[in-house]
Amino acid sequence: MRAAVITGEGRVEVTEVPDPAPGPLDVVVEVAATGICGTDLHILGGEVGALPVVPGHEFAGTVVALGRDVDPRTTRARVGDRVAVDPSLYCYRCYQCRRGRENLCEAWGGVGVTADGAAAQFAVAPAAGAVVLPDHVPLQDAALIEPLSCAVHAVDVLAQHSGGAVGASVLVYGAGTMGLVLTQLAQRLGATVVDVVDVNAERLATAAALGATATATSAGELERAEPSASAPAGRGWDVVIDASGHPAAIQDGIDRVARGGTYLQFGVASPTARASIDPYRIYSQEITITGSMAVKRSFERAAELFAAGAIDASVLISDRVPLEDYPAAIAGVAAGRGRKVLVLP
Ligand SMILES: [Zn+2]
Ligand SMILES: [Zn+2]
């Protein structure tokens, strides 16, 4: 079959590879679409995952084979079904898995990250992660369910630390796909204000079109624009989410959290990035700083939210390109062009 392969740091090519065979508990999916995201850039940069690898962890397609031990009592997917697939590979045996923190698994892996993924005609994944889609969901668009499931987990983390988004003022850094998904989710959850900051004017326009309360190229600009519906001047935002991964945005965001508020690291920063904190303020204002990592028991809910129209796929997906164009497509994502780019094998 044809597949995009990241062969080494900074090197990606489309080439012929053997067709994958399922393990006993796996599913083989004929891929309809795979999204490219920031994580793929980190894999290409050699910071995450194991090379060589076929990237592609955000995908949907049609089931063409099931492993011999897949139990029809517990796995709904059948050959011919249209599915979106949770790419998580947990061990279910380590200390963290046994404490119910599977996404922090000590042997954590992901299809398209540590194992070959879906930038290929066929992909293998655990059958338990294949979620059957309702007929009205366009199959290609369902590649957005994985990023949505990461956002659902982020919202779970916020609920745990801050009581959730209802009635809160929220500031999102980064109006890429994830920032836009988080913006829509925060609105749906009842946030009073969802402000969005990005340096890219086109992305800000998209955030505004999706209903962001206010948009600007810096949070300082938003504060100076007071009084408005946005977070009252000087008080900060109850919830600040970084969906950019950029150190300057992260530092700014940590400093914008309101008293009693929560900062959530969602964007994937470089492992060597550093930001400073103000311990006195964290103490005296009870600031929470936390993070959310990938998917945790959130994929089914994301699939249901997606089927219910919680995010606007027609706005989020900017490009659909053939597999042969993968190298150019990932270069475009690296350059910040477009929103979600779908690769169609
Ligand atoms: Zn992703
Ligand atoms: Zn584990």
mmCIF file of C-alpha atoms and ligand atoms in Angstrom:
data_model
loop_
_atom_site.group_PDB
_atom_site.id
_atom_site.type_symbol
_atom_site.label_atom_id
_atom_site.label_comp_id
_atom_site.label_asym_id
_atom_site.label_seq_id
_atom_site.Cartn_x
_atom_site.Cartn_y
_atom_site.Cartn_z
ATOM 1 C CA MET A 1 0.000 0.000 0.000
ATOM 2 C CA ARG A 2 0.993 3.671 -0.246
ATOM 3 C CA ALA A 3 1.939 5.467 2.962
ATOM 4 C CA ALA A 4 3.613 8.647 4.120
ATOM 5 C CA VAL A 5 6.631 7.703 6.221
ATOM 6 C CA ILE A 6 8.608 9.993 8.511
ATOM 7 C CA THR A 7 11.977 8.332 7.997
ATOM 8 C CA GLY A 8 14.106 10.611 10.155
ATOM 9 C CA GLU A 9 14.257 14.054 11.678
ATOM 10 C CA GLY A 10 12.817 16.477 9.120
ATOM 11 C CA ARG A 11 12.396 13.778 6.466
ATOM 12 C CA VAL A 12 9.047 12.570 5.127
ATOM 13 C CA GLU A 13 8.263 10.689 1.927
ATOM 14 C CA VAL A 14 5.349 8.858 0.323
ATOM 15 C CA THR A 15 6.337 5.337 -0.527
ATOM 16 C CA GLU A 16 5.241 1.717 -0.868
ATOM 17 C CA VAL A 17 5.039 -0.254 2.415
ATOM 18 C CA PRO A 18 3.611 -3.716 3.261
ATOM 19 C CA ASP A 19 -0.137 -3.915 3.965
ATOM 20 C CA PRO A 20 -0.691 -4.074 7.733
ATOM 21 C CA ALA A 21 -2.014 -7.241 9.394
ATOM 22 C CA PRO A 22 -4.176 -7.010 12.533
ATOM 23 C CA GLY A 23 -3.059 -8.362 15.883
ATOM 24 C CA PRO A 24 -5.614 -10.591 17.688
ATOM 25 C CA LEU A 25 -7.505 -7.635 19.215
ATOM 26 C CA ASP A 26 -7.019 -5.131 16.387
ATOM 27 C CA VAL A 27 -9.067 -3.664 13.596
ATOM 28 C CA VAL A 28 -7.840 -2.790 10.100
ATOM 29 C CA VAL A 29 -9.362 0.385 8.717
ATOM 30 C CA GLU A 30 -9.329 1.547 5.106
ATOM 31 C CA VAL A 31 -8.541 5.186 5.779
ATOM 32 C CA ALA A 32 -10.931 7.826 4.423
ATOM 33 C CA ALA A 33 -9.129 10.807 5.939
ATOM 34 C CA THR A 34 -6.319 11.665 8.352
ATOM 35 C CA GLY A 35 -5.830 15.062 9.950
ATOM 36 C CA ILE A 36 -2.416 16.676 10.301
ATOM 37 C CA CYS A 37 -1.779 18.429 13.618
ATOM 38 C CA GLY A 38 0.957 20.033 15.692
ATOM 39 C CA THR A 39 1.878 16.662 17.187
ATOM 40 C CA ASP A 40 2.873 15.491 13.706
ATOM 41 C CA LEU A 41 5.274 18.444 13.518
ATOM 42 C CA HIS A 42 6.844 17.341 16.811
ATOM 43 C CA ILE A 43 7.161 13.783 15.436
ATOM 44 C CA LEU A 44 8.767 15.154 12.265
ATOM 45 C CA GLY A 45 11.095 17.197 14.463
ATOM 46 C CA GLY A 46 12.189 14.016 16.272
ATOM 47 C CA GLU A 47 10.867 15.260 19.647
ATOM 48 C CA VAL A 48 7.983 12.790 20.048
ATOM 49 C CA GLY A 49 7.401 9.158 19.048
ATOM 50 C CA ALA A 50 9.682 6.607 17.462
ATOM 51 C CA LEU A 51 11.086 6.902 13.926
ATOM 52 C CA PRO A 52 10.592 5.694 11.297
ATOM 53 C CA VAL A 53 6.813 5.910 11.586
ATOM 54 C CA VAL A 54 3.740 6.348 9.421
ATOM 55 C CA PRO A 55 2.105 9.415 11.026
ATOM 56 C CA GLY A 56 -1.646 9.950 11.332
ATOM 57 C CA HIS A 57 -3.456 9.665 14.678
ATOM 58 C CA GLU A 58 -6.623 11.590 13.740
ATOM 59 C CA PHE A 59 -8.554 9.357 11.381
ATOM 60 C CA ALA A 60 -11.735 7.763 10.189
ATOM 61 C CA GLY A 61 -12.464 5.066 7.655
ATOM 62 C CA THR A 62 -14.125 1.760 6.916
ATOM 63 C CA VAL A 63 -13.419 -1.489 8.778
ATOM 64 C CA VAL A 64 -11.953 -4.102 6.412
ATOM 65 C CA ALA A 65 -10.740 -6.732 8.907
ATOM 66 C CA LEU A 66 -10.935 -7.673 12.593
ATOM 67 C CA GLY A 67 -8.391 -9.606 14.660
ATOM 68 C CA ARG A 68 -9.272 -13.209 15.475
ATOM 69 C CA ASP A 69 -9.897 -12.569 19.192
ATOM 70 C CA VAL A 70 -12.110 -9.503 18.857
ATOM 71 C CA ASP A 71 -15.174 -10.244 20.970
ATOM 72 C CA PRO A 72 -18.440 -9.208 19.304
ATOM 73 C CA ARG A 73 -20.043 -8.822 22.728
ATOM 74 C CA THR A 74 -17.744 -5.945 23.659
ATOM 75 C CA THR A 75 -16.724 -4.499 20.288
ATOM 76 C CA ARG A 76 -19.468 -3.102 18.098
ATOM 77 C CA ALA A 77 -17.414 -2.521 14.953
ATOM 78 C CA ARG A 78 -17.948 -5.023 12.115
ATOM 79 C CA VAL A 79 -16.371 -5.339 8.672
ATOM 80 C CA GLY A 80 -17.925 -2.659 6.470
ATOM 81 C CA ASP A 81 -18.715 -0.262 9.330
ATOM 82 C CA ARG A 82 -17.740 3.406 9.136
ATOM 83 C CA VAL A 83 -15.637 4.254 12.183
ATOM 84 C CA ALA A 84 -13.543 6.908 13.864
ATOM 85 C CA VAL A 85 -10.681 5.476 15.897
ATOM 86 C CA ASP A 86 -9.202 6.372 19.267
ATOM 87 C CA PRO A 87 -5.461 6.069 18.562
ATOM 88 C CA SER A 88 -4.491 5.583 22.231
ATOM 89 C CA LEU A 89 -2.315 2.570 23.046
ATOM 90 C CA TYR A 90 -2.450 1.925 26.786
ATOM 91 C CA CYS A 91 -0.917 -1.042 28.595
ATOM 92 C CA TYR A 92 -3.732 -1.319 31.227
ATOM 93 C CA ARG A 93 -1.188 -2.945 33.536
ATOM 94 C CA CYS A 94 1.090 -0.180 34.852
ATOM 95 C CA TYR A 95 0.661 1.838 38.039
ATOM 96 C CA GLN A 96 -0.973 4.796 36.264
ATOM 97 C CA CYS A 97 -3.337 2.664 34.164
ATOM 98 C CA ARG A 98 -4.437 0.786 37.232
ATOM 99 C CA ARG A 99 -5.158 4.083 38.964
ATOM 100 C CA GLY A 100 -7.412 5.081 36.085
ATOM 101 C CA ARG A 101 -4.951 7.486 34.490
ATOM 102 C CA GLU A 102 -4.521 5.618 31.226
ATOM 103 C CA ASN A 103 -3.366 8.687 29.313
ATOM 104 C CA LEU A 104 -0.391 8.888 31.683
ATOM 105 C CA CYS A 105 0.455 5.216 31.041
ATOM 106 C CA GLU A 106 4.096 4.471 31.757
ATOM 107 C CA ALA A 107 4.231 2.650 28.417
ATOM 108 C CA TRP A 108 2.050 5.205 26.619
ATOM 109 C CA GLY A 109 1.817 4.915 22.873
ATOM 110 C CA GLY A 110 -0.368 6.087 20.059
ATOM 111 C CA VAL A 111 -1.247 4.913 16.574
ATOM 112 C CA GLY A 112 0.565 7.357 14.299
ATOM 113 C CA VAL A 113 2.944 8.387 17.105
ATOM 114 C CA THR A 114 4.756 5.315 18.445
ATOM 115 C CA ALA A 115 3.164 2.831 16.012
ATOM 116 C CA ASP A 116 2.348 3.197 12.319
ATOM 117 C CA GLY A 117 -0.675 5.377 11.726
ATOM 118 C CA ALA A 118 -3.239 6.426 9.190
ATOM 119 C CA ALA A 119 -1.374 8.519 6.627
ATOM 120 C CA ALA A 120 -1.704 5.391 4.537
ATOM 121 C CA GLN A 121 -4.336 3.416 2.660
ATOM 122 C CA PHE A 122 -4.852 1.111 5.652
ATOM 123 C CA ALA A 123 -4.217 1.474 9.379
ATOM 124 C CA VAL A 124 -4.248 -0.933 12.324
ATOM 125 C CA ALA A 125 -5.546 0.054 15.768
ATOM 126 C CA PRO A 126 -7.091 -1.621 18.823
ATOM 127 C CA ALA A 127 -10.608 -2.706 17.841
ATOM 128 C CA ALA A 128 -11.868 -1.422 21.197
ATOM 129 C CA GLY A 129 -11.034 2.107 20.032
ATOM 130 C CA ALA A 130 -13.153 1.935 16.863
ATOM 131 C CA VAL A 131 -16.385 3.902 17.314
ATOM 132 C CA VAL A 132 -19.130 3.255 14.759
ATOM 133 C CA LEU A 133 -20.453 6.470 13.216
ATOM 134 C CA PRO A 134 -24.104 7.326 12.622
ATOM 135 C CA ASP A 135 -25.077 7.498 8.938
ATOM 136 C CA HIS A 136 -25.420 11.285 8.853
ATOM 137 C CA VAL A 137 -21.778 11.929 9.847
ATOM 138 C CA PRO A 138 -19.560 12.496 6.774
ATOM 139 C CA LEU A 139 -16.779 9.910 7.011
ATOM 140 C CA GLN A 140 -13.856 12.213 6.123
ATOM 141 C CA ASP A 141 -14.983 14.891 8.581
ATOM 142 C CA ALA A 142 -15.006 12.301 11.383
ATOM 143 C CA ALA A 143 -11.204 12.589 11.472
ATOM 144 C CA LEU A 144 -11.974 15.633 13.676
ATOM 145 C CA ILE A 145 -13.345 13.405 16.452
ATOM 146 C CA GLU A 146 -9.844 12.658 17.779
ATOM 147 C CA PRO A 147 -8.880 16.326 18.262
ATOM 148 C CA LEU A 148 -12.339 16.920 19.734
ATOM 149 C CA SER A 149 -11.759 14.055 22.181
ATOM 150 C CA CYS A 150 -8.567 15.794 23.357
ATOM 151 C CA ALA A 151 -10.609 18.954 23.954
ATOM 152 C CA VAL A 152 -13.245 16.951 25.854
ATOM 153 C CA HIS A 153 -10.515 15.604 28.123
ATOM 154 C CA ALA A 154 -9.239 19.166 28.622
ATOM 155 C CA VAL A 155 -12.717 20.205 29.728
ATOM 156 C CA ASP A 156 -12.808 17.238 32.125
ATOM 157 C CA VAL A 157 -9.537 18.441 33.663
ATOM 158 C CA LEU A 158 -10.928 21.964 34.030
ATOM 159 C CA ALA A 159 -14.064 20.633 35.687
ATOM 160 C CA GLN A 160 -11.905 18.760 38.172
ATOM 161 C CA HIS A 161 -9.871 21.836 39.121
ATOM 162 C CA SER A 162 -12.085 24.851 38.614
ATOM 163 C CA GLY A 163 -15.638 23.598 38.688
ATOM 164 C CA GLY A 164 -15.941 23.864 34.922
ATOM 165 C CA ALA A 165 -16.610 26.535 32.359
ATOM 166 C CA VAL A 166 -20.193 27.541 33.176
ATOM 167 C CA GLY A 167 -20.311 31.228 34.004
ATOM 168 C CA ALA A 168 -16.556 31.584 33.557
ATOM 169 C CA SER A 169 -14.513 34.001 31.507
ATOM 170 C CA VAL A 170 -12.196 32.023 29.245
ATOM 171 C CA LEU A 171 -9.141 33.182 27.332
ATOM 172 C CA VAL A 172 -7.743 30.913 24.612
ATOM 173 C CA TYR A 173 -4.268 31.406 23.159
ATOM 174 C CA GLY A 174 -4.022 30.111 19.620
ATOM 175 C CA ALA A 175 -6.800 30.042 17.014
ATOM 176 C CA GLY A 176 -5.561 26.972 15.188
ATOM 177 C CA THR A 177 -7.876 23.984 14.982
ATOM 178 C CA MET A 178 -7.549 23.116 18.670
ATOM 179 C CA GLY A 179 -8.072 26.687 19.851
ATOM 180 C CA LEU A 180 -11.175 26.905 17.680
ATOM 181 C CA VAL A 181 -12.517 23.556 18.941
ATOM 182 C CA LEU A 182 -11.925 24.625 22.558
ATOM 183 C CA THR A 183 -13.634 27.951 21.840
ATOM 184 C CA GLN A 184 -16.742 26.205 20.538
ATOM 185 C CA LEU A 185 -16.749 23.719 23.395
ATOM 186 C CA ALA A 186 -16.369 26.463 26.040
ATOM 187 C CA GLN A 187 -19.325 28.331 24.540
ATOM 188 C CA ARG A 188 -21.408 25.186 24.557
ATOM 189 C CA LEU A 189 -20.496 24.626 28.213
ATOM 190 C CA GLY A 190 -21.853 28.003 29.225
ATOM 191 C CA ALA A 191 -18.783 30.233 29.494
ATOM 192 C CA THR A 192 -19.827 33.878 29.795
ATOM 193 C CA VAL A 193 -16.875 35.108 27.761
ATOM 194 C CA VAL A 194 -14.579 33.240 25.385
ATOM 195 C CA ASP A 195 -11.812 35.551 24.174
ATOM 196 C CA VAL A 196 -9.213 34.388 21.671
ATOM 197 C CA VAL A 197 -5.671 35.616 21.068
ATOM 198 C CA ASP A 198 -3.551 34.776 18.025
ATOM 199 C CA VAL A 199 -0.945 36.608 15.957
ATOM 200 C CA ASN A 200 -2.595 35.483 12.706
ATOM 201 C CA ALA A 201 -5.389 37.850 11.607
ATOM 202 C CA GLU A 202 -7.070 35.257 9.383
ATOM 203 C CA ARG A 203 -7.295 32.804 12.268
ATOM 204 C CA LEU A 204 -8.755 35.505 14.500
ATOM 205 C CA ALA A 205 -11.413 36.191 11.874
ATOM 206 C CA THR A 206 -12.353 32.509 11.964
ATOM 207 C CA ALA A 207 -12.542 32.581 15.778
ATOM 208 C CA ALA A 208 -14.831 35.607 15.558
ATOM 209 C CA ALA A 209 -16.993 33.871 12.955
ATOM 210 C CA LEU A 210 -17.326 30.902 15.323
ATOM 211 C CA GLY A 211 -18.620 33.201 18.048
ATOM 212 C CA ALA A 212 -15.581 34.228 20.112
ATOM 213 C CA THR A 213 -16.567 37.127 22.371
ATOM 214 C CA ALA A 214 -13.532 39.220 21.441
ATOM 215 C CA THR A 215 -10.351 38.543 19.478
ATOM 216 C CA ALA A 216 -6.996 40.327 19.439
ATOM 217 C CA THR A 217 -3.330 39.804 18.702
ATOM 218 C CA SER A 218 -2.519 40.103 22.426
ATOM 219 C CA ALA A 219 -4.317 39.764 25.747
ATOM 220 C CA GLY A 220 -3.067 43.233 26.664
ATOM 221 C CA GLU A 221 -5.024 44.618 23.746
ATOM 222 C CA LEU A 222 -8.157 42.861 25.030
ATOM 223 C CA GLU A 223 -7.690 44.334 28.507
ATOM 224 C CA ARG A 224 -7.170 47.832 27.116
ATOM 225 C CA ALA A 225 -10.343 47.457 25.046
ATOM 226 C CA GLU A 226 -12.376 47.392 28.280
ATOM 227 C CA PRO A 227 -15.039 47.965 29.276
ATOM 228 C CA SER A 228 -16.764 45.345 27.170
ATOM 229 C CA ALA A 229 -18.275 41.951 27.601
ATOM 230 C CA SER A 230 -14.750 40.617 28.028
ATOM 231 C CA ALA A 231 -12.978 39.927 31.293
ATOM 232 C CA PRO A 232 -13.118 43.075 33.415
ATOM 233 C CA ALA A 233 -9.930 45.111 33.198
ATOM 234 C CA GLY A 234 -7.255 44.019 35.595
ATOM 235 C CA ARG A 235 -9.172 41.022 36.921
ATOM 236 C CA GLY A 236 -7.872 38.491 34.440
ATOM 237 C CA TRP A 237 -9.696 35.453 33.109
ATOM 238 C CA ASP A 238 -11.117 32.619 35.230
ATOM 239 C CA VAL A 239 -9.794 30.050 32.792
ATOM 240 C CA VAL A 240 -6.779 30.560 30.541
ATOM 241 C CA ILE A 241 -6.022 27.856 27.993
ATOM 242 C CA ASP A 242 -2.881 27.734 25.932
ATOM 243 C CA ALA A 243 -3.560 25.999 22.622
ATOM 244 C CA SER A 244 -0.477 27.390 20.920
ATOM 245 C CA GLY A 245 2.476 25.699 22.596
ATOM 246 C CA HIS A 246 4.502 28.881 22.172
ATOM 247 C CA PRO A 247 6.600 29.908 25.213
ATOM 248 C CA ALA A 248 5.746 33.628 24.929
ATOM 249 C CA ALA A 249 2.016 32.891 24.838
ATOM 250 C CA ILE A 250 2.356 30.436 27.727
ATOM 251 C CA GLN A 251 4.168 32.961 29.904
ATOM 252 C CA ASP A 252 1.641 35.659 29.091
ATOM 253 C CA GLY A 253 -1.238 33.258 29.770
ATOM 254 C CA ILE A 254 0.016 32.169 33.202
ATOM 255 C CA ASP A 255 0.164 35.840 34.175
ATOM 256 C CA ARG A 256 -3.423 36.563 33.002
ATOM 257 C CA VAL A 257 -5.256 34.090 35.267
ATOM 258 C CA ALA A 258 -7.780 35.720 37.609
ATOM 259 C CA ARG A 259 -7.774 35.148 41.378
ATOM 260 C CA GLY A 260 -8.930 31.615 42.024
ATOM 261 C CA GLY A 261 -8.569 30.832 38.346
ATOM 262 C CA THR A 262 -7.038 28.006 36.371
ATOM 263 C CA TYR A 263 -4.352 27.893 33.711
ATOM 264 C CA LEU A 264 -4.525 24.861 31.426
ATOM 265 C CA GLN A 265 -1.613 23.795 29.248
ATOM 266 C CA PHE A 266 -3.188 22.179 26.207
ATOM 267 C CA GLY A 267 -0.778 23.123 23.407
ATOM 268 C CA VAL A 268 2.264 20.913 22.905
ATOM 269 C CA ALA A 269 5.309 22.987 23.791
ATOM 270 C CA SER A 270 8.839 21.955 22.985
ATOM 271 C CA PRO A 271 10.162 19.659 25.762
ATOM 272 C CA THR A 272 12.904 22.236 26.368
ATOM 273 C CA ALA A 273 10.542 25.237 26.700
ATOM 274 C CA ARG A 274 10.461 26.990 30.100
ATOM 275 C CA ALA A 275 8.107 29.515 31.697
ATOM 276 C CA SER A 276 8.358 31.172 35.097
ATOM 277 C CA ILE A 277 5.739 31.197 37.818
ATOM 278 C CA ASP A 278 5.088 33.560 40.704
ATOM 279 C CA PRO A 279 4.795 31.276 43.768
ATOM 280 C CA TYR A 280 3.465 34.047 46.001
ATOM 281 C CA ARG A 281 0.600 34.731 43.610
ATOM 282 C CA ILE A 282 -0.164 31.021 43.207
ATOM 283 C CA TYR A 283 -0.373 30.840 47.006
ATOM 284 C CA SER A 284 -2.184 34.054 47.797
ATOM 285 C CA GLN A 285 -4.632 33.904 44.880
ATOM 286 C CA GLU A 286 -5.076 30.147 44.754
ATOM 287 C CA ILE A 287 -4.120 29.874 41.099
ATOM 288 C CA THR A 288 -4.239 26.391 39.591
ATOM 289 C CA ILE A 289 -1.784 25.439 36.871
ATOM 290 C CA THR A 290 -2.536 22.166 35.158
ATOM 291 C CA GLY A 291 -2.378 20.366 31.841
ATOM 292 C CA SER A 292 -4.323 17.906 29.764
ATOM 293 C CA MET A 293 -2.649 15.190 27.798
ATOM 294 C CA ALA A 294 -4.298 13.607 24.759
ATOM 295 C CA VAL A 295 -7.399 11.446 25.171
ATOM 296 C CA LYS A 296 -8.725 9.936 28.378
ATOM 297 C CA ARG A 297 -12.068 8.142 28.369
ATOM 298 C CA SER A 298 -13.312 10.962 26.140
ATOM 299 C CA PHE A 299 -13.454 9.460 22.654
ATOM 300 C CA GLU A 300 -17.006 8.105 22.738
ATOM 301 C CA ARG A 301 -18.313 11.375 24.118
ATOM 302 C CA ALA A 302 -16.431 13.272 21.423
ATOM 303 C CA ALA A 303 -18.000 11.064 18.744
ATOM 304 C CA GLU A 304 -21.446 11.774 20.180
ATOM 305 C CA LEU A 305 -20.750 15.513 20.430
ATOM 306 C CA PHE A 306 -19.479 15.525 16.858
ATOM 307 C CA ALA A 307 -22.588 13.722 15.618
ATOM 308 C CA ALA A 308 -24.660 16.314 17.499
ATOM 309 C CA GLY A 309 -22.920 19.155 15.648
ATOM 310 C CA ALA A 310 -20.884 20.553 18.566
ATOM 311 C CA ILE A 311 -18.131 21.793 16.264
ATOM 312 C CA ASP A 312 -18.377 23.221 12.777
ATOM 313 C CA ALA A 313 -16.388 20.891 10.499
ATOM 314 C CA SER A 314 -17.048 23.027 7.433
ATOM 315 C CA VAL A 315 -15.179 25.912 9.055
ATOM 316 C CA LEU A 316 -12.457 23.870 10.770
ATOM 317 C CA ILE A 317 -11.395 21.850 7.709
ATOM 318 C CA SER A 318 -9.528 24.138 5.310
ATOM 319 C CA ASP A 319 -7.887 21.640 2.947
ATOM 320 C CA ARG A 320 -8.344 18.108 1.630
ATOM 321 C CA VAL A 321 -5.282 16.791 -0.163
ATOM 322 C CA PRO A 322 -4.297 13.424 -1.664
ATOM 323 C CA LEU A 323 -1.810 11.201 0.179
ATOM 324 C CA GLU A 324 0.883 11.845 -2.434
ATOM 325 C CA ASP A 325 0.878 15.504 -1.310
ATOM 326 C CA TYR A 326 1.607 14.660 2.353
ATOM 327 C CA PRO A 327 5.110 16.213 2.420
ATOM 328 C CA ALA A 328 3.825 19.520 1.001
ATOM 329 C CA ALA A 329 0.778 19.415 3.284
ATOM 330 C CA ILE A 330 2.811 18.994 6.485
ATOM 331 C CA ALA A 331 5.150 21.770 5.339
ATOM 332 C CA GLY A 332 2.086 23.995 4.941
ATOM 333 C CA VAL A 333 0.908 23.128 8.464
ATOM 334 C CA ALA A 334 4.409 23.920 9.779
ATOM 335 C CA ALA A 335 4.201 27.314 8.068
ATOM 336 C CA GLY A 336 0.862 28.002 9.783
ATOM 337 C CA ARG A 337 -1.196 27.880 6.592
ATOM 338 C CA GLY A 338 -4.842 26.860 6.723
ATOM 339 C CA ARG A 339 -6.725 25.224 9.570
ATOM 340 C CA LYS A 340 -7.272 21.448 9.719
ATOM 341 C CA VAL A 341 -5.682 19.775 6.714
ATOM 342 C CA LEU A 342 -7.158 16.374 5.860
ATOM 343 C CA VAL A 343 -5.091 13.864 3.915
ATOM 344 C CA LEU A 344 -7.170 11.484 1.804
ATOM 345 C CA PRO A 345 -5.308 8.225 1.072
HETATM 346 ZN ZN ZN B 1 -3.515 15.581 16.790
HETATM 347 ZN ZN ZN B 2 -0.132 1.700 31.450
#
